[in-house]
XYZ file of N, CA and C in Angstrom:
777
model
N 0.976 -149.117 24.589
C 1.413 -150.302 25.025
C 1.733 -150.377 26.549
N 2.374 -149.265 27.069
C 2.921 -149.320 28.409
C 1.738 -149.233 29.337
N 0.623 -148.571 29.140
C -0.588 -148.320 30.132
C -1.400 -149.623 29.987
N -1.257 -150.583 28.976
C -1.755 -151.867 28.773
C -1.079 -152.751 29.914
N 0.231 -152.701 29.692
C 1.117 -153.664 30.679
C 0.954 -153.156 32.261
N 0.892 -151.866 32.497
C 0.665 -151.133 33.666
C -0.599 -151.969 34.369
N -1.522 -151.766 33.720
C -3.007 -152.383 33.839
C -2.903 -153.746 34.207
N -2.129 -154.448 33.618
C -2.024 -156.085 33.277
C -1.479 -156.424 34.670
N -0.316 -155.714 35.166
C 0.484 -156.107 36.380
C -0.031 -155.477 37.569
N -1.053 -154.598 37.459
C -1.757 -153.996 38.753
C -3.124 -155.103 38.825
N -3.207 -155.931 37.995
C -4.500 -156.911 38.276
C -4.106 -157.988 39.343
N -5.066 -158.411 40.005
C -4.878 -159.282 41.210
C -3.901 -160.540 40.548
N -2.869 -160.804 41.344
C -2.102 -161.829 40.620
C -2.583 -163.090 40.103
N -3.528 -163.875 41.253
C -3.888 -165.053 40.996
C -4.879 -165.257 39.834
N -5.809 -164.158 39.773
C -6.560 -164.008 38.734
C -5.904 -163.546 37.294
N -5.215 -162.814 37.540
C -4.364 -162.551 36.426
C -3.553 -163.681 35.799
N -2.965 -164.554 36.581
C -2.178 -165.619 36.230
C -2.965 -166.621 35.611
N -4.102 -166.911 36.023
C -5.064 -168.056 35.815
C -5.598 -167.644 34.307
N -6.048 -166.483 34.159
C -6.342 -166.064 32.802
C -5.442 -166.236 31.911
N -4.106 -165.680 32.036
C -3.145 -165.829 31.129
C -2.932 -167.164 30.958
N -2.892 -168.333 31.891
C -2.623 -169.498 31.368
C -3.758 -169.965 30.223
N -4.955 -169.639 30.739
C -5.974 -170.036 29.819
C -5.607 -169.525 28.374
N -5.423 -168.294 28.339
C -5.371 -167.726 26.886
C -4.179 -168.317 26.373
N -3.012 -168.469 26.829
C -1.891 -168.659 26.096
C -1.894 -170.244 25.694
N -2.343 -171.139 26.713
C -2.586 -172.601 26.419
C -3.638 -172.783 25.325
N -4.526 -171.821 25.225
C -5.819 -172.235 24.436
C -5.221 -171.961 23.196
N -4.734 -170.780 22.807
C -4.294 -170.069 21.546
C -3.127 -171.043 21.009
N -2.050 -171.526 21.671
C -1.226 -172.431 21.488
C -1.844 -173.567 20.921
N -2.898 -174.208 21.426
C -3.382 -175.389 21.203
C -4.276 -175.462 20.058
N -5.350 -174.545 19.992
C -6.576 -174.377 19.115
C -5.926 -173.775 18.048
N -5.290 -172.850 17.905
C -5.077 -171.838 16.880
C -3.711 -172.143 16.271
N -2.618 -172.139 16.997
C -1.112 -172.208 16.459
C -0.620 -173.752 16.503
N -1.337 -174.669 17.226
C -0.872 -175.728 17.039
C 0.363 -176.064 17.718
N 0.843 -175.169 18.511
C 2.277 -175.478 19.255
C 2.137 -176.236 20.415
N 1.182 -176.416 21.026
C 0.801 -177.374 22.268
C -0.065 -178.481 21.966
N 0.486 -179.667 21.721
C -0.354 -180.838 21.499
C -1.363 -181.066 22.498
N -2.616 -181.396 22.421
C -3.265 -181.821 23.344
C -2.969 -182.887 24.328
N -2.046 -183.736 23.892
C -1.623 -184.847 24.354
C -0.747 -184.673 25.429
N -0.313 -183.368 25.339
C 0.803 -182.898 26.425
C -0.028 -182.489 27.947
N -1.168 -181.866 27.609
C -1.899 -181.253 29.084
C -3.236 -181.990 29.326
N -3.696 -183.069 28.553
C -4.899 -183.615 29.141
C -4.627 -184.304 30.412
N -5.745 -184.396 31.322
C -5.397 -185.179 32.321
C -5.693 -186.846 32.332
N -4.873 -187.680 32.934
C -5.236 -189.014 32.686
C -4.212 -189.516 33.907
N -4.820 -190.261 34.989
C -4.189 -190.824 36.263
C -2.947 -191.533 35.977
N -3.129 -192.372 34.779
C -2.069 -193.273 34.668
C -0.684 -192.556 34.497
N -0.695 -191.291 33.869
C 0.535 -190.462 33.603
C 1.374 -190.171 34.994
N 0.467 -190.097 36.051
C 0.947 -189.537 37.403
C 1.752 -190.368 37.999
N 1.774 -191.876 37.489
C 2.483 -192.916 38.081
C 3.821 -193.140 37.106
N 3.955 -192.633 36.058
C 5.107 -192.843 35.469
C 6.378 -192.148 36.019
N 7.620 -192.427 35.602
C 8.709 -192.106 35.988
C 9.552 -191.451 35.004
N 9.722 -189.851 34.993
C 9.213 -189.058 36.089
C 7.839 -188.607 36.040
N 7.024 -188.634 37.145
C 5.468 -188.506 36.940
C 5.093 -187.163 36.371
N 4.040 -186.987 35.694
C 3.660 -185.941 34.763
C 2.661 -184.990 35.665
N 3.183 -184.536 36.884
C 2.120 -184.097 37.734
C 1.652 -182.591 37.191
N 2.163 -182.038 36.146
C 1.903 -180.726 35.546
C 0.412 -180.814 34.929
N -0.277 -182.412 34.762
C -1.301 -182.425 34.266
C -2.469 -182.127 35.093
N -2.204 -181.978 36.537
C -3.184 -181.875 37.347
C -3.672 -180.133 37.384
N -2.727 -179.604 36.627
C -3.072 -178.111 36.683
C -3.617 -177.845 34.891
N -2.806 -178.325 34.158
C -3.005 -177.927 32.836
C -4.107 -178.305 32.005
N -4.829 -179.325 32.717
C -6.455 -179.732 32.286
C -7.344 -178.538 32.305
N -6.945 -177.763 33.478
C -7.906 -176.691 33.613
C -7.548 -175.278 32.745
N -6.625 -175.506 31.887
C -6.027 -174.458 31.121
C -6.690 -174.453 29.799
N -7.311 -175.234 29.193
C -7.792 -175.470 27.939
C -9.160 -174.976 27.857
N -9.400 -173.593 26.971
C -10.772 -173.308 27.014
C -11.491 -173.912 25.721
N -12.735 -173.735 25.554
C -13.622 -174.117 24.503
C -12.911 -173.422 23.249
N -13.009 -173.804 21.994
C -12.444 -173.181 20.691
C -13.141 -171.984 20.466
N -12.929 -171.174 19.684
C -13.657 -170.058 18.924
C -14.073 -169.014 20.061
N -15.097 -168.687 20.343
C -15.614 -167.625 21.195
C -15.216 -168.159 22.554
N -14.994 -169.446 22.888
C -14.441 -169.822 24.141
C -13.141 -169.316 24.419
N -12.236 -169.085 23.765
C -11.082 -168.387 23.938
C -11.106 -166.959 24.453
N -12.066 -166.243 24.153
C -12.484 -165.048 24.827
C -13.234 -165.240 26.084
N -14.251 -165.881 25.984
C -15.162 -165.935 27.176
C -14.659 -166.618 28.124
N -14.232 -167.569 28.430
C -13.786 -168.570 29.217
C -12.676 -168.028 30.307
N -11.631 -166.928 29.616
C -10.541 -166.548 30.383
C -11.126 -165.257 31.204
N -12.179 -164.565 30.379
C -12.941 -163.508 30.836
C -13.570 -163.816 31.943
N -14.431 -164.845 32.188
C -15.189 -165.348 33.304
C -14.368 -165.721 34.379
N -13.407 -166.481 33.883
C -12.338 -167.036 34.928
C -11.621 -165.953 35.797
N -11.025 -164.907 34.867
C -10.496 -163.646 35.468
C -11.623 -162.971 36.377
N -12.608 -162.708 36.130
C -13.532 -161.721 36.741
C -14.014 -162.619 38.123
N -14.397 -164.005 38.121
C -15.030 -164.426 39.163
C -13.663 -164.736 40.119
N -12.501 -165.228 39.672
C -11.487 -165.229 40.585
C -10.945 -163.902 41.482
N -11.315 -162.924 40.371
C -10.744 -161.749 40.866
C -11.641 -161.396 41.958
N -12.903 -161.776 42.174
C -13.988 -161.256 43.339
C -13.647 -162.154 44.421
N -13.367 -163.415 44.274
C -12.790 -164.021 45.374
C -11.276 -163.694 46.050
N -10.417 -163.204 45.112
C -9.100 -162.791 45.463
C -9.196 -161.425 46.279
N -10.087 -160.482 45.859
C -10.136 -159.295 46.321
C -11.351 -158.905 47.435
N -12.330 -159.714 47.391
C -13.495 -159.142 48.057
C -14.457 -160.196 48.576
N -13.745 -161.413 48.969
C -14.548 -162.448 49.674
C -13.829 -162.696 50.973
N -14.631 -162.535 51.970
C -14.241 -163.049 53.487
C -13.800 -164.234 53.751
N -14.372 -165.240 52.791
C -13.823 -166.602 52.893
C -12.496 -166.863 52.787
N -11.739 -166.110 52.075
C -10.305 -166.348 51.819
C -9.660 -164.966 52.108
N -9.231 -164.941 53.206
C -8.615 -163.656 53.998
C -7.145 -163.787 53.511
N -6.427 -164.654 53.008
C -5.171 -164.998 52.568
C -4.906 -165.613 51.293
N -4.116 -165.273 50.682
C -3.841 -165.796 49.197
C -3.734 -167.253 49.275
N -2.981 -167.904 50.322
C -2.901 -169.164 50.465
C -4.252 -169.905 50.613
N -5.147 -169.265 51.272
C -6.637 -169.832 51.381
C -7.496 -170.090 50.066
N -6.885 -168.910 49.242
C -7.779 -169.211 47.778
C -6.982 -170.213 47.136
N -5.548 -170.174 47.057
C -4.925 -171.349 46.330
C -5.242 -172.460 46.884
N -5.540 -172.650 47.990
C -6.115 -174.155 48.588
C -7.240 -174.493 48.164
N -8.290 -173.584 47.969
C -9.639 -173.671 47.501
C -9.375 -174.337 45.960
N -8.827 -173.464 45.264
C -8.512 -173.922 43.762
C -7.926 -175.353 43.669
N -6.981 -175.804 44.609
C -6.415 -176.904 44.597
C -7.596 -178.071 45.048
N -8.223 -177.862 46.007
C -9.118 -178.801 46.481
C -10.330 -178.865 45.497
N -10.971 -177.834 45.358
C -12.112 -177.879 44.157
C -11.590 -178.515 43.048
N -10.473 -178.094 42.461
C -10.103 -178.657 41.380
C -9.982 -180.316 41.351
N -9.324 -180.669 42.592
C -9.179 -182.065 43.008
C -10.614 -182.737 42.896
N -11.558 -182.077 43.594
C -12.665 -182.706 43.489
C -13.498 -183.004 42.346
N -13.230 -182.088 41.485
C -13.779 -181.997 39.954
C -13.215 -183.435 39.191
N -11.725 -183.421 39.401
C -11.286 -184.309 38.877
C -11.615 -185.711 39.278
N -11.668 -185.999 40.327
C -12.302 -187.326 41.137
C -13.341 -187.706 40.592
N -14.516 -186.750 40.587
C -15.943 -186.863 40.279
C -16.066 -187.167 38.813
N -15.380 -186.400 37.836
C -15.502 -186.601 36.504
C -14.670 -188.028 36.126
N -13.475 -188.244 36.760
C -12.863 -189.496 36.417
C -13.452 -190.817 36.823
N -14.090 -190.669 38.069
C -15.052 -191.629 38.589
C -16.067 -192.077 37.887
N -17.007 -191.116 37.558
C -18.348 -191.258 37.161
C -18.465 -190.815 35.554
N -17.909 -189.665 35.174
C -18.358 -189.079 33.748
C -17.136 -189.338 32.736
N -15.985 -189.407 33.142
C -14.910 -189.409 32.130
C -14.524 -188.323 31.747
N -13.648 -187.898 30.691
C -13.164 -186.740 30.366
C -11.759 -186.533 30.827
N -11.121 -185.531 29.941
C -10.029 -185.372 30.278
C -9.279 -183.873 30.576
N -10.415 -182.741 30.045
C -10.202 -181.391 30.237
C -11.447 -180.561 31.024
N -11.000 -180.060 31.993
C -12.317 -179.900 33.140
C -12.556 -178.356 33.628
N -12.003 -177.252 32.470
C -12.296 -176.076 32.723
C -13.616 -175.662 33.203
N -14.607 -176.024 32.326
C -16.120 -175.726 32.607
C -16.282 -175.875 34.066
N -15.878 -176.767 34.582
C -16.311 -177.357 35.909
C -15.749 -176.437 36.924
N -14.493 -176.031 36.652
C -13.908 -175.023 37.580
C -14.533 -173.699 37.493
N -14.692 -173.184 36.265
C -15.570 -172.053 36.038
C -16.810 -172.211 36.840
N -17.476 -173.148 36.846
C -18.870 -173.231 37.621
C -18.699 -173.036 39.061
N -17.563 -173.862 39.431
C -17.337 -173.629 41.042
C -16.887 -172.135 41.365
N -16.270 -171.616 40.482
C -15.847 -170.040 40.838
C -17.082 -169.199 40.952
N -17.900 -169.568 39.971
C -19.386 -168.896 39.752
C -20.382 -169.103 41.030
N -20.242 -170.337 41.364
C -21.095 -170.700 42.497
C -20.364 -169.900 43.885
N -19.213 -170.056 44.229
C -18.562 -169.908 45.154
C -18.828 -168.220 45.326
N -18.623 -167.580 44.295
C -18.697 -165.828 44.367
C -20.068 -165.307 44.401
N -21.117 -166.150 43.939
C -22.474 -165.889 44.302
C -23.452 -166.359 45.259
N -22.763 -167.176 46.024
C -23.678 -167.879 46.752
C -23.961 -167.100 48.242
N -23.228 -166.444 48.482
C -23.460 -165.310 49.767
C -24.034 -164.031 49.341
N -24.436 -163.785 48.350
C -24.909 -162.617 47.803
C -26.585 -162.519 47.543
N -26.957 -163.153 48.439
C -28.678 -163.123 48.457
C -29.102 -161.840 48.920
N -30.215 -161.389 47.909
C -30.623 -160.041 48.174
C -30.169 -159.045 46.948
N -29.055 -159.577 46.485
C -28.577 -158.510 45.240
C -28.844 -159.303 43.967
N -29.235 -158.321 43.232
C -29.747 -158.412 42.037
C -28.647 -158.295 40.921
N -28.427 -159.540 39.942
C -27.573 -159.373 38.916
C -28.047 -159.488 37.644
N -27.355 -159.077 36.586
C -28.034 -159.263 35.110
C -27.210 -160.343 34.402
N -28.009 -161.314 33.808
C -27.434 -162.231 33.044
C -27.977 -162.381 31.680
N -27.041 -161.634 30.741
C -27.496 -161.512 29.365
C -28.637 -160.448 29.722
N -29.725 -160.575 28.850
C -30.861 -159.648 29.022
C -31.840 -159.940 30.239
N -31.432 -160.624 31.227
C -32.469 -160.767 32.228
C -31.786 -160.348 33.578
N -32.573 -160.001 34.618
C -32.200 -159.517 35.847
C -32.681 -160.752 36.892
N -31.712 -161.248 37.674
C -31.836 -162.452 38.301
C -31.316 -162.421 39.699
N -31.638 -162.972 40.883
C -31.099 -163.004 41.997
C -29.407 -163.490 41.868
N -28.663 -163.086 42.643
C -26.962 -163.195 42.310
C -26.911 -164.758 42.383
N -27.565 -165.328 43.431
C -27.319 -166.807 43.776
C -27.912 -167.701 42.509
N -28.631 -167.328 41.674
C -29.293 -168.005 40.802
C -28.451 -167.891 39.385
N -27.422 -167.103 39.560
C -26.380 -167.028 38.147
C -25.822 -168.537 37.751
N -25.190 -169.249 38.674
C -24.771 -170.447 38.001
C -25.786 -171.270 37.373
N -27.032 -171.414 37.866
C -28.176 -172.008 37.249
C -28.709 -171.569 35.983
N -28.446 -170.176 35.941
C -28.696 -169.640 34.668
C -27.720 -169.888 33.607
N -26.408 -170.228 33.722
C -25.208 -170.601 33.063
C -25.663 -172.239 32.788
N -26.122 -172.701 33.462
C -26.604 -174.213 33.184
C -27.463 -174.045 32.198
N -28.523 -173.250 32.236
C -29.699 -172.977 31.193
C -29.040 -172.579 29.767
N -28.139 -171.700 29.855
C -27.425 -171.349 28.791
C -26.784 -172.392 28.035
N -26.222 -173.197 28.815
C -25.463 -174.520 28.117
C -26.285 -175.240 27.588
N -27.734 -175.509 28.245
C -28.553 -176.417 27.481
C -28.886 -175.939 26.130
N -28.839 -174.616 25.678
C -29.027 -174.235 24.522
C -27.949 -174.110 23.558
N -26.759 -173.739 24.129
C -25.524 -173.372 23.353
C -24.510 -174.768 23.325
N -24.325 -175.564 24.524
C -23.254 -176.403 24.720
C -23.729 -177.295 25.643
N -24.798 -178.174 25.348
C -25.325 -179.316 26.401
C -24.171 -180.054 26.816
N -23.248 -180.550 26.015
C -22.329 -181.507 26.270
C -21.659 -181.232 27.745
N -21.399 -180.051 27.936
C -20.781 -179.539 29.109
C -21.462 -179.540 30.527
N -22.740 -179.706 30.176
C -23.379 -179.568 31.412
C -23.057 -180.677 32.688
N -22.763 -182.046 32.464
C -22.551 -182.870 33.627
C -21.271 -182.488 34.143
N -20.182 -181.832 33.511
C -19.038 -181.366 33.949
C -19.347 -179.926 34.875
N -20.296 -179.138 34.292
C -20.752 -177.954 34.969
C -21.429 -178.328 36.440
N -22.261 -179.268 36.463
C -22.977 -179.918 37.667
C -21.731 -180.375 38.593
N -20.767 -180.970 37.952
C -19.588 -181.445 38.984
C -18.941 -180.474 39.760
N -18.916 -179.239 39.060
C -18.142 -178.039 39.461
C -19.186 -177.549 40.717
N -20.409 -177.584 40.543
C -21.462 -176.936 41.605
C -21.354 -177.948 42.908
N -21.160 -179.383 42.689
C -20.950 -180.217 43.720
C -19.783 -179.884 44.255
N -18.372 -179.942 43.614
C -17.209 -179.533 44.249
C -17.334 -178.326 44.829
N -17.535 -177.216 44.649
C -17.939 -176.101 45.418
C -18.703 -175.965 46.520
N -19.844 -176.568 46.191
C -20.636 -176.812 47.385
C -20.225 -177.959 48.632
N -19.223 -178.847 48.248
C -18.520 -179.817 49.114
C -17.680 -179.036 49.939
N -16.793 -177.995 49.136
C -15.620 -177.408 49.753
C -16.383 -176.345 50.873
N -17.659 -175.797 50.383
C -18.056 -175.048 51.079
C -18.796 -175.655 52.878
N -19.211 -176.779 52.316
C -19.641 -177.796 53.600
C -18.412 -177.968 54.485
N -17.404 -178.387 53.990
C -16.351 -178.805 54.699
C -15.716 -177.860 55.682
N -15.750 -176.699 55.092
C -15.002 -175.437 55.369
C -15.787 -174.403 56.129
N -17.031 -174.378 55.999
C -17.797 -173.394 56.670
C -18.913 -173.876 57.228
N -19.758 -174.578 56.463
C -21.277 -175.172 57.251
C -21.148 -175.884 58.243
N -20.160 -177.067 57.965
C -19.791 -177.910 59.093
C -19.424 -177.320 60.367
N -18.372 -176.641 60.406
C -17.747 -175.877 61.672
C -18.752 -174.882 62.073
N -19.727 -174.055 61.367
C -20.777 -173.103 61.798
C -22.015 -173.866 62.410
N -22.540 -174.781 61.805
C -23.723 -175.498 62.235
C -23.380 -176.779 62.706
N -22.418 -177.324 62.372
C -22.166 -178.810 62.982
C -21.352 -178.809 64.097
N -20.788 -177.609 64.384
C -20.012 -177.292 65.693
C -18.586 -178.491 65.533
N -18.430 -178.572 64.383
C -17.148 -179.495 64.145
C -15.839 -178.433 63.665
N -14.761 -179.252 63.364
C -13.675 -178.449 62.930
C -13.514 -178.187 61.444
N -13.012 -177.247 60.995
C -12.659 -177.077 59.578
C -12.140 -178.332 58.999
N -12.640 -179.184 58.127
C -12.256 -180.365 57.732
C -11.145 -180.203 56.514
N -10.839 -178.958 56.055
C -9.948 -178.526 54.954
C -9.105 -177.339 55.190
N -8.611 -177.339 56.339
C -7.510 -176.233 56.734
C -6.422 -176.120 55.774
N -6.213 -174.940 55.533
C -5.059 -174.518 54.721
C -3.796 -175.239 55.240
N -3.117 -175.939 54.654
C -1.874 -176.778 55.039
C -0.811 -175.672 54.953
N 0.166 -175.862 55.781
C 1.502 -175.135 55.748
C 2.187 -175.010 54.670
N 2.251 -176.100 53.680
C 3.202 -176.072 52.704
C 2.526 -175.138 51.434
N 1.060 -174.745 51.470
C 0.466 -173.927 50.622
C 0.830 -172.404 51.127
N 1.001 -172.325 52.345
C 1.617 -170.847 52.765
C 3.084 -170.712 52.400
N 3.632 -171.769 52.532
C 5.205 -171.678 52.236
C 5.248 -171.230 50.596
N 4.328 -171.923 49.752
C 4.347 -171.755 48.342
C 4.081 -170.420 47.978
N 3.162 -169.673 48.704
C 2.990 -168.142 48.620
C 3.740 -167.527 49.110
N 4.340 -167.666 50.222
C 5.358 -166.581 50.740
C 6.838 -166.770 50.562
N 7.139 -168.022 49.576
C 8.725 -168.163 49.174
C 9.194 -167.154 48.407
N 8.456 -166.810 47.373
C 8.880 -165.745 46.085
C 9.413 -164.556 46.913
N 10.549 -163.953 46.720
C 10.945 -162.954 47.187
C 10.356 -161.301 46.475
N 10.031 -161.456 45.108
C 9.488 -160.566 44.333
C 7.997 -160.419 44.450
N 7.588 -159.402 45.163
C 6.194 -159.265 45.337
C 5.584 -158.035 44.484
N 4.744 -158.606 43.544
C 4.064 -157.635 42.481
C 3.038 -156.723 43.429
N 3.110 -155.412 42.835
C 1.991 -154.341 43.292
C 1.518 -153.612 42.020
N 0.612 -152.898 42.222
C 0.089 -152.161 41.289
C 0.780 -151.024 40.602
N 1.776 -150.606 41.464
C 2.659 -149.650 40.884
C 4.197 -149.840 40.654
N 4.521 -151.045 40.693
C 5.753 -151.599 40.262
C 6.202 -153.283 41.250
N 7.262 -153.420 41.688
C 7.840 -154.472 42.262
C 8.271 -154.214 43.762
N 7.949 -154.705 44.711
C 8.620 -154.862 45.832
C 9.468 -155.997 46.183
N 10.615 -155.786 47.095
C 11.367 -156.914 47.473
C 10.912 -157.390 48.985
N 10.731 -158.748 49.254
C 10.372 -159.291 50.334
C 11.281 -159.202 51.251
N 11.067 -158.619 52.342
C 12.307 -158.497 53.475
C 12.064 -160.058 53.972
N 13.075 -160.340 54.967
C 13.227 -161.692 55.578
C 12.243 -162.237 56.659
N 11.327 -161.109 56.976
C 10.318 -161.458 57.973
C 8.848 -161.147 57.469
N 8.972 -160.727 56.216
C 7.406 -160.308 55.643
C 6.720 -161.422 55.406
N 5.450 -161.411 55.502
C 4.430 -162.288 55.396
C 3.500 -161.872 54.241
N 2.870 -162.944 53.551
C 1.911 -162.569 52.632
C 0.724 -161.781 53.181
N 0.207 -160.842 52.277
C -1.043 -159.967 52.916
C -2.130 -160.633 52.210
N -3.309 -159.895 52.522
C -4.531 -160.331 51.645
C -5.141 -159.192 51.164
N -5.856 -159.345 50.001
C -6.311 -158.125 49.361
C -7.769 -158.039 49.791
N -8.237 -156.812 49.697
C -9.744 -156.356 49.878
C -10.063 -155.534 48.855
N -11.455 -155.459 48.613
C -12.311 -154.446 47.763
C -13.065 -155.236 46.793
N -13.568 -154.722 45.942
C -14.724 -155.413 45.164
C -14.605 -154.966 43.724
N -14.999 -155.769 42.765
C -15.366 -155.104 41.344
C -16.187 -155.925 40.659
N -16.926 -155.562 39.797
C -18.048 -156.472 39.019
C -17.839 -155.865 37.483
N -18.693 -156.865 36.863
C -18.757 -156.520 35.194
C -20.100 -157.185 35.022
N -20.517 -157.409 33.771
C -21.559 -158.021 33.400
C -21.343 -158.680 32.011
N -22.264 -159.814 31.850
C -22.072 -160.611 30.702
C -22.168 -159.969 29.477
N -22.904 -159.302 29.064
C -22.823 -158.349 28.085
C -21.750 -157.507 27.580
N -21.134 -157.547 26.417
C -19.886 -156.700 26.083
C -20.242 -155.339 26.349
N -21.490 -154.680 26.058
C -21.837 -153.228 26.055
C -21.870 -152.720 27.655
N -21.922 -153.708 28.619
C -22.024 -153.285 29.837
C -20.792 -153.778 30.773
N -19.812 -154.162 30.214
C -18.603 -154.564 30.952
C -17.774 -153.619 31.636
N -18.102 -152.247 31.347
C -17.624 -151.409 31.887
C -18.210 -150.990 33.510
N -19.388 -151.601 33.730
C -19.960 -151.380 34.794
C -19.323 -151.838 35.955
N -19.276 -151.016 37.055
C -18.466 -151.369 38.075
C -19.705 -150.870 39.234
N -19.491 -151.571 40.559
C -20.249 -151.321 41.641
C -19.946 -152.094 43.025
N -19.891 -151.517 44.154
C -19.537 -152.384 45.183
C -20.519 -153.177 45.528
N -20.422 -154.516 45.922
C -21.039 -155.424 46.495
C -21.731 -156.369 45.317
N -21.476 -156.140 43.903
C -21.933 -156.891 43.083
C -20.905 -157.877 42.435
N -21.373 -158.898 41.960
C -20.929 -160.148 41.348
C -20.659 -159.790 39.781
N -20.026 -160.869 39.206
C -19.909 -160.550 37.629
C -21.467 -160.646 37.078
N -21.856 -159.743 36.218
C -22.934 -159.574 35.923
C -24.097 -158.798 36.456
N -23.276 -157.823 37.643
C -24.138 -157.262 38.491
C -24.583 -156.084 37.824
N -25.498 -155.259 38.337
C -25.875 -153.989 37.773
C -25.335 -153.177 38.904
């Protein structure tokens, strides 16, 4: 048990926390019935009550699909977010990745509430993470179930799989692609090719949120933040594949599902 806990606390903190939130919320709601769905779904009118129920901006992304979704959704969330947290040059600081999650999540909520409806949006966020993690991997081959495909095609393979297994979430997944592409355009494509400013710079309050806690998790224990310490950024890469038999595969420069 201690080895499992050591491995858990050694995992990248944002990926670990997000996956844990999905597991705990989904089991509590789907299986144990401890968390009513009415407490966590998103609806804008609850944001304007007194007190405002602002937690719904986050909790609507914590509910997985039932049955197999309780296993697969946290797994995919952890693997893709881990890759963005540890091996993506677009997010050199933890606050940059946190701001990405906040803005992309906001885009998904706006698109769905304006055009599609719905109250739980985790499939859209998972698709955003997939799209962002895979879009810069041109030339890299990844496996998706029994097929080998270009890495940048993995999000569209996920859409195809949804056609067969869960067609109802396809519009939500498409909104996730739109949200991720919009974030990429505003923060990278426009500055690089339009010679304009970054239209979504990470605000100072997000840096404050990341840097404020004095207890810093590390792979080998816990460090105490000194008064002048600043948040660092992670580097490295890890990958896995979709099939359980190949989850142990690892290799530099691959994305989830990579050989």
